[in-house]
Amino acid sequence: MSAEDFHKKAFDEGTLTKLEIFQLYTREWLPVFLSRQHDWLCEVHLYDFFAGPGTDAKGVYGSPLRTLEVLREYSSRELAAWGKVPVTAHFFDESKSKIAALKKTVALPEWQVPGVLASAEPADFATAFAASQATLRQRDAAKLLIIDQFGVSNVTPEVFLNLVAFPCADFLFFISSNTLQRFRDHPSIKHKIKPAADSIRSITPY
């Protein structure tokens, strides 16, 4: 399924599990930086490079709305650094129509989170990643990045080295097993992921 058609159907079980993992991770990640004030911390940034329109065909929340949902939960709690450290959620997607739909949704009153700036911009991964470099390299900012399975071909060795070198940055990179099976011989998969069968053959039995 192409990225353009993905949100025109209901999320499958695997996608829902992926979204739940990301939401739970975000829920645990934020208090690390906001539960108390850190002298070095000036900003918190969350990046979603394949945000989509915000929901699937049935209105089930996608990653951007789940991010805002977690932020909304914490906005009503007593976190020492909340309101003192600016929090920005950056949503990107190369589809202008999806970003237009997402912008319309996040502009609604129910998705306005006090102390949080939500930005939705149309841009492919390479463009968004390049434009975000200055912030991603900041040592006084905490960053969380999510890269969907549609970004597997974009994560070149150079991009990966950047990701692991960014200070105070965590990233989640999702690849569906279906993608690995369907495109196991594609160069962008083959040079990153060793096929399961090869891994099994490489194991020396005792």
PDB file of C-alpha atoms in Angstrom:
ATOM      1  CA  MET A   1       0.000   0.000   0.000  1.00  0.00           C
ATOM      2  CA  SER A   2       1.362   3.400  -0.943  1.00  0.00           C
ATOM      3  CA  ALA A   3       1.762   6.176   1.597  1.00  0.00           C
ATOM      4  CA  GLU A   4      -0.903   8.157  -0.256  1.00  0.00           C
ATOM      5  CA  ASP A   5      -3.507   5.360   0.095  1.00  0.00           C
ATOM      6  CA  PHE A   6      -2.549   4.304   3.625  1.00  0.00           C
ATOM      7  CA  HIS A   7      -4.935   6.605   5.513  1.00  0.00           C
ATOM      8  CA  LYS A   8      -7.863   5.922   3.192  1.00  0.00           C
ATOM      9  CA  LYS A   9      -8.437   2.619   4.987  1.00  0.00           C
ATOM     10  CA  ALA A  10      -8.813   1.585   8.606  1.00  0.00           C
ATOM     11  CA  PHE A  11      -5.561   0.992  10.472  1.00  0.00           C
ATOM     12  CA  ASP A  12      -4.733  -2.701  10.699  1.00  0.00           C
ATOM     13  CA  GLU A  13      -3.777  -4.448  13.929  1.00  0.00           C
ATOM     14  CA  GLY A  14      -0.049  -4.002  13.336  1.00  0.00           C
ATOM     15  CA  THR A  15      -0.412  -0.277  12.762  1.00  0.00           C
ATOM     16  CA  LEU A  16      -2.529   0.118  15.883  1.00  0.00           C
ATOM     17  CA  THR A  17       0.117  -1.721  17.909  1.00  0.00           C
ATOM     18  CA  LYS A  18       2.822   0.534  16.471  1.00  0.00           C
ATOM     19  CA  LEU A  19       0.804   3.633  17.361  1.00  0.00           C
ATOM     20  CA  GLU A  20       0.203   2.377  20.882  1.00  0.00           C
ATOM     21  CA  ILE A  21       3.930   1.728  21.357  1.00  0.00           C
ATOM     22  CA  PHE A  22       4.748   5.247  20.217  1.00  0.00           C
ATOM     23  CA  GLN A  23       2.074   6.777  22.442  1.00  0.00           C
ATOM     24  CA  LEU A  24       3.249   4.824  25.484  1.00  0.00           C
ATOM     25  CA  TYR A  25       6.874   5.728  24.784  1.00  0.00           C
ATOM     26  CA  THR A  26       5.985   9.411  24.467  1.00  0.00           C
ATOM     27  CA  ARG A  27       4.045   9.233  27.720  1.00  0.00           C
ATOM     28  CA  GLU A  28       7.111   7.874  29.537  1.00  0.00           C
ATOM     29  CA  TRP A  29       9.620  10.094  27.700  1.00  0.00           C
ATOM     30  CA  LEU A  30       8.143  13.502  28.493  1.00  0.00           C
ATOM     31  CA  PRO A  31       8.363  13.330  32.330  1.00  0.00           C
ATOM     32  CA  VAL A  32      12.098  12.593  32.080  1.00  0.00           C
ATOM     33  CA  PHE A  33      12.527  16.209  31.010  1.00  0.00           C
ATOM     34  CA  LEU A  34       9.466  17.952  32.409  1.00  0.00           C
ATOM     35  CA  SER A  35       8.883  16.373  35.819  1.00  0.00           C
ATOM     36  CA  ARG A  36      11.544  18.663  37.249  1.00  0.00           C
ATOM     37  CA  GLN A  37      13.459  21.706  36.073  1.00  0.00           C
ATOM     38  CA  HIS A  38      16.862  21.138  34.492  1.00  0.00           C
ATOM     39  CA  ASP A  39      19.288  24.034  34.349  1.00  0.00           C
ATOM     40  CA  TRP A  40      20.520  22.990  30.913  1.00  0.00           C
ATOM     41  CA  LEU A  41      17.102  22.387  29.285  1.00  0.00           C
ATOM     42  CA  CYS A  42      15.596  25.257  27.271  1.00  0.00           C
ATOM     43  CA  GLU A  43      13.249  23.474  24.834  1.00  0.00           C
ATOM     44  CA  VAL A  44      11.477  20.181  24.101  1.00  0.00           C
ATOM     45  CA  HIS A  45      10.742  19.109  20.514  1.00  0.00           C
ATOM     46  CA  LEU A  46       8.757  16.183  19.142  1.00  0.00           C
ATOM     47  CA  TYR A  47       9.111  15.314  15.456  1.00  0.00           C
ATOM     48  CA  ASP A  48       6.762  13.239  13.317  1.00  0.00           C
ATOM     49  CA  PHE A  49       8.080  13.077   9.752  1.00  0.00           C
ATOM     50  CA  PHE A  50       5.215  10.996   8.296  1.00  0.00           C
ATOM     51  CA  ALA A  51       2.289  12.483  10.194  1.00  0.00           C
ATOM     52  CA  GLY A  52      -0.527  11.914   7.704  1.00  0.00           C
ATOM     53  CA  PRO A  53      -3.923  13.604   8.112  1.00  0.00           C
ATOM     54  CA  GLY A  54      -4.256  12.710  11.806  1.00  0.00           C
ATOM     55  CA  THR A  55      -6.716   9.809  11.544  1.00  0.00           C
ATOM     56  CA  ASP A  56      -7.512   6.767   9.436  1.00  0.00           C
ATOM     57  CA  ALA A  57     -10.693   6.343   7.380  1.00  0.00           C
ATOM     58  CA  LYS A  58     -12.687   5.524  10.543  1.00  0.00           C
ATOM     59  CA  GLY A  59     -11.423   8.451  12.575  1.00  0.00           C
ATOM     60  CA  VAL A  60      -8.976   6.436  14.681  1.00  0.00           C
ATOM     61  CA  TYR A  61      -6.178   8.686  15.900  1.00  0.00           C
ATOM     62  CA  GLY A  62      -2.852   8.526  14.111  1.00  0.00           C
ATOM     63  CA  SER A  63       0.534   9.506  15.538  1.00  0.00           C
ATOM     64  CA  PRO A  64       0.111  13.324  15.536  1.00  0.00           C
ATOM     65  CA  LEU A  65      -3.154  13.295  17.468  1.00  0.00           C
ATOM     66  CA  ARG A  66      -1.798  10.686  19.854  1.00  0.00           C
ATOM     67  CA  THR A  67       1.166  12.979  20.487  1.00  0.00           C
ATOM     68  CA  LEU A  68      -1.163  15.888  21.254  1.00  0.00           C
ATOM     69  CA  GLU A  69      -3.318  13.613  23.386  1.00  0.00           C
ATOM     70  CA  VAL A  70      -0.328  12.750  25.591  1.00  0.00           C
ATOM     71  CA  LEU A  71       0.705  16.405  25.780  1.00  0.00           C
ATOM     72  CA  ARG A  72      -2.839  17.353  26.763  1.00  0.00           C
ATOM     73  CA  GLU A  73      -2.763  14.760  29.560  1.00  0.00           C
ATOM     74  CA  TYR A  74       0.403  16.275  30.987  1.00  0.00           C
ATOM     75  CA  SER A  75      -0.795  19.851  30.639  1.00  0.00           C
ATOM     76  CA  SER A  76      -3.319  19.167  33.398  1.00  0.00           C
ATOM     77  CA  ARG A  77      -0.775  17.591  35.744  1.00  0.00           C
ATOM     78  CA  GLU A  78       1.692  19.243  38.063  1.00  0.00           C
ATOM     79  CA  LEU A  79       4.992  18.811  36.229  1.00  0.00           C
ATOM     80  CA  ALA A  80       7.635  21.167  37.590  1.00  0.00           C
ATOM     81  CA  ALA A  81       8.923  22.298  34.193  1.00  0.00           C
ATOM     82  CA  TRP A  82       5.579  22.426  32.371  1.00  0.00           C
ATOM     83  CA  GLY A  83       4.894  25.942  31.161  1.00  0.00           C
ATOM     84  CA  LYS A  84       8.472  26.989  31.855  1.00  0.00           C
ATOM     85  CA  VAL A  85      10.073  25.003  29.023  1.00  0.00           C
ATOM     86  CA  PRO A  86       8.579  25.553  25.537  1.00  0.00           C
ATOM     87  CA  VAL A  87       7.281  22.368  23.898  1.00  0.00           C
ATOM     88  CA  THR A  88       6.908  22.137  20.119  1.00  0.00           C
ATOM     89  CA  ALA A  89       5.336  19.302  18.133  1.00  0.00           C
ATOM     90  CA  HIS A  90       6.549  19.283  14.528  1.00  0.00           C
ATOM     91  CA  PHE A  91       4.352  17.405  12.067  1.00  0.00           C
ATOM     92  CA  PHE A  92       5.514  16.829   8.501  1.00  0.00           C
ATOM     93  CA  ASP A  93       4.161  14.932   5.520  1.00  0.00           C
ATOM     94  CA  GLU A  94       4.987  15.190   1.837  1.00  0.00           C
ATOM     95  CA  SER A  95       1.249  15.107   0.990  1.00  0.00           C
ATOM     96  CA  LYS A  96      -0.152  18.635   0.938  1.00  0.00           C
ATOM     97  CA  SER A  97      -3.721  17.334   1.204  1.00  0.00           C
ATOM     98  CA  LYS A  98      -2.899  15.299   4.320  1.00  0.00           C
ATOM     99  CA  ILE A  99      -1.183  18.236   5.988  1.00  0.00           C
ATOM    100  CA  ALA A 100      -4.115  20.487   5.094  1.00  0.00           C
ATOM    101  CA  ALA A 101      -6.461  18.037   6.829  1.00  0.00           C
ATOM    102  CA  LEU A 102      -4.146  17.785   9.830  1.00  0.00           C
ATOM    103  CA  LYS A 103      -3.831  21.572  10.133  1.00  0.00           C
ATOM    104  CA  LYS A 104      -7.606  21.868  10.151  1.00  0.00           C
ATOM    105  CA  THR A 105      -7.870  19.307  12.944  1.00  0.00           C
ATOM    106  CA  VAL A 106      -5.099  20.625  15.207  1.00  0.00           C
ATOM    107  CA  ALA A 107      -6.567  24.126  14.902  1.00  0.00           C
ATOM    108  CA  LEU A 108      -9.753  22.956  16.631  1.00  0.00           C
ATOM    109  CA  PRO A 109     -10.187  24.143  20.255  1.00  0.00           C
ATOM    110  CA  GLU A 110     -10.078  20.587  21.616  1.00  0.00           C
ATOM    111  CA  TRP A 111      -6.570  20.097  20.239  1.00  0.00           C
ATOM    112  CA  GLN A 112      -5.119  23.307  21.606  1.00  0.00           C
ATOM    113  CA  VAL A 113      -2.721  22.372  24.408  1.00  0.00           C
ATOM    114  CA  PRO A 114      -1.555  25.154  26.770  1.00  0.00           C
ATOM    115  CA  GLY A 115       2.212  25.559  26.573  1.00  0.00           C
ATOM    116  CA  VAL A 116       2.507  23.579  23.342  1.00  0.00           C
ATOM    117  CA  LEU A 117       3.082  24.866  19.823  1.00  0.00           C
ATOM    118  CA  ALA A 118       1.881  22.436  17.147  1.00  0.00           C
ATOM    119  CA  SER A 119       3.292  22.969  13.666  1.00  0.00           C
ATOM    120  CA  ALA A 120       2.133  21.071  10.555  1.00  0.00           C
ATOM    121  CA  GLU A 121       4.025  21.613   7.318  1.00  0.00           C
ATOM    122  CA  PRO A 122       4.070  19.880   3.920  1.00  0.00           C
ATOM    123  CA  ALA A 123       7.561  18.514   3.290  1.00  0.00           C
ATOM    124  CA  ASP A 124       9.157  15.223   2.350  1.00  0.00           C
ATOM    125  CA  PHE A 125      11.517  13.582   4.815  1.00  0.00           C
ATOM    126  CA  ALA A 126      14.751  14.863   3.276  1.00  0.00           C
ATOM    127  CA  THR A 127      13.513  18.465   3.214  1.00  0.00           C
ATOM    128  CA  ALA A 128      12.061  18.367   6.742  1.00  0.00           C
ATOM    129  CA  PHE A 129      15.114  16.611   8.157  1.00  0.00           C
ATOM    130  CA  ALA A 130      17.481  19.137   6.595  1.00  0.00           C
ATOM    131  CA  ALA A 131      15.396  22.091   7.792  1.00  0.00           C
ATOM    132  CA  SER A 132      15.373  20.702  11.344  1.00  0.00           C
ATOM    133  CA  GLN A 133      19.134  20.224  11.678  1.00  0.00           C
ATOM    134  CA  ALA A 134      19.801  23.350  13.731  1.00  0.00           C
ATOM    135  CA  THR A 135      17.258  22.365  16.390  1.00  0.00           C
ATOM    136  CA  LEU A 136      18.231  18.689  16.335  1.00  0.00           C
ATOM    137  CA  ARG A 137      21.846  19.636  17.041  1.00  0.00           C
ATOM    138  CA  GLN A 138      20.991  21.848  20.022  1.00  0.00           C
ATOM    139  CA  ARG A 139      22.531  20.621  23.259  1.00  0.00           C
ATOM    140  CA  ASP A 140      20.005  22.483  25.398  1.00  0.00           C
ATOM    141  CA  ALA A 141      16.955  20.880  23.766  1.00  0.00           C
ATOM    142  CA  ALA A 142      15.413  17.433  24.243  1.00  0.00           C
ATOM    143  CA  LYS A 143      14.194  15.771  21.044  1.00  0.00           C
ATOM    144  CA  LEU A 144      11.996  12.774  20.238  1.00  0.00           C
ATOM    145  CA  LEU A 145      11.683  11.679  16.600  1.00  0.00           C
ATOM    146  CA  ILE A 146       9.332   9.182  15.018  1.00  0.00           C
ATOM    147  CA  ILE A 147      10.114   7.766  11.593  1.00  0.00           C
ATOM    148  CA  ASP A 148       7.397   5.620  10.059  1.00  0.00           C
ATOM    149  CA  GLN A 149       7.912   2.571   7.845  1.00  0.00           C
ATOM    150  CA  PHE A 150       7.387   4.810   4.806  1.00  0.00           C
ATOM    151  CA  GLY A 151      10.717   6.392   5.673  1.00  0.00           C
ATOM    152  CA  VAL A 152      12.811   3.228   5.473  1.00  0.00           C
ATOM    153  CA  SER A 153      14.314   4.180   2.102  1.00  0.00           C
ATOM    154  CA  ASN A 154      15.163   7.662   3.422  1.00  0.00           C
ATOM    155  CA  VAL A 155      17.278   6.501   6.333  1.00  0.00           C
ATOM    156  CA  THR A 156      20.606   6.308   4.557  1.00  0.00           C
ATOM    157  CA  PRO A 157      23.804   5.510   6.461  1.00  0.00           C
ATOM    158  CA  GLU A 158      24.466   9.261   6.648  1.00  0.00           C
ATOM    159  CA  VAL A 159      21.000   9.952   8.072  1.00  0.00           C
ATOM    160  CA  PHE A 160      21.382   7.155  10.610  1.00  0.00           C
ATOM    161  CA  LEU A 161      24.744   8.491  11.760  1.00  0.00           C
ATOM    162  CA  ASN A 162      23.103  11.891  12.201  1.00  0.00           C
ATOM    163  CA  LEU A 163      20.286  10.379  14.244  1.00  0.00           C
ATOM    164  CA  VAL A 164      22.603   8.639  16.683  1.00  0.00           C
ATOM    165  CA  ALA A 165      24.838  11.712  16.969  1.00  0.00           C
ATOM    166  CA  PHE A 166      22.154  14.265  17.872  1.00  0.00           C
ATOM    167  CA  PRO A 167      22.578  15.312  21.527  1.00  0.00           C
ATOM    168  CA  CYS A 168      19.748  14.519  23.926  1.00  0.00           C
ATOM    169  CA  ALA A 169      17.699  12.897  21.155  1.00  0.00           C
ATOM    170  CA  ASP A 170      15.725   9.670  20.986  1.00  0.00           C
ATOM    171  CA  PHE A 171      14.126   8.209  17.898  1.00  0.00           C
ATOM    172  CA  LEU A 172      11.686   5.427  17.087  1.00  0.00           C
ATOM    173  CA  PHE A 173      11.997   3.844  13.665  1.00  0.00           C
ATOM    174  CA  PHE A 174       9.172   1.485  12.683  1.00  0.00           C
ATOM    175  CA  ILE A 175       9.469  -1.121   9.931  1.00  0.00           C
ATOM    176  CA  SER A 176       6.605  -3.533   9.368  1.00  0.00           C
ATOM    177  CA  SER A 177       7.478  -7.204   8.937  1.00  0.00           C
ATOM    178  CA  ASN A 178       5.302  -7.139   5.814  1.00  0.00           C
ATOM    179  CA  THR A 179       7.613  -4.499   4.324  1.00  0.00           C
ATOM    180  CA  LEU A 180      10.641  -6.661   5.043  1.00  0.00           C
ATOM    181  CA  GLN A 181       9.036  -9.683   3.413  1.00  0.00           C
ATOM    182  CA  ARG A 182       7.712  -7.892   0.326  1.00  0.00           C
ATOM    183  CA  PHE A 183      10.834  -5.870  -0.377  1.00  0.00           C
ATOM    184  CA  ARG A 184      13.557  -8.060   1.116  1.00  0.00           C
ATOM    185  CA  ASP A 185      15.615  -7.834  -2.094  1.00  0.00           C
ATOM    186  CA  HIS A 186      15.247  -4.066  -2.481  1.00  0.00           C
ATOM    187  CA  PRO A 187      18.635  -2.337  -1.971  1.00  0.00           C
ATOM    188  CA  SER A 188      17.231   0.064   0.658  1.00  0.00           C
ATOM    189  CA  ILE A 189      16.121  -2.945   2.737  1.00  0.00           C
ATOM    190  CA  LYS A 190      18.871  -5.380   1.892  1.00  0.00           C
ATOM    191  CA  HIS A 191      21.796  -3.238   3.013  1.00  0.00           C
ATOM    192  CA  LYS A 192      20.132  -2.326   6.333  1.00  0.00           C
ATOM    193  CA  ILE A 193      18.308  -5.460   7.485  1.00  0.00           C
ATOM    194  CA  LYS A 194      19.761  -8.937   7.358  1.00  0.00           C
ATOM    195  CA  PRO A 195      17.046 -11.405   6.205  1.00  0.00           C
ATOM    196  CA  ALA A 196      15.731 -13.620   8.979  1.00  0.00           C
ATOM    197  CA  ALA A 197      16.637 -16.777   7.063  1.00  0.00           C
ATOM    198  CA  ASP A 198      20.243 -15.588   6.742  1.00  0.00           C
ATOM    199  CA  SER A 199      20.349 -14.770  10.446  1.00  0.00           C
ATOM    200  CA  ILE A 200      19.119 -18.248  11.309  1.00  0.00           C
ATOM    201  CA  ARG A 201      21.711 -19.859   9.034  1.00  0.00           C
ATOM    202  CA  SER A 202      24.461 -17.820  10.683  1.00  0.00           C
ATOM    203  CA  ILE A 203      23.720 -19.350  14.099  1.00  0.00           C
ATOM    204  CA  THR A 204      26.132 -22.149  14.949  1.00  0.00           C
ATOM    205  CA  PRO A 205      24.346 -24.918  16.893  1.00  0.00           C
ATOM    206  CA  TYR A 206      25.898 -26.146  20.120  1.00  0.00           C
TER     207      TYR A 206
END
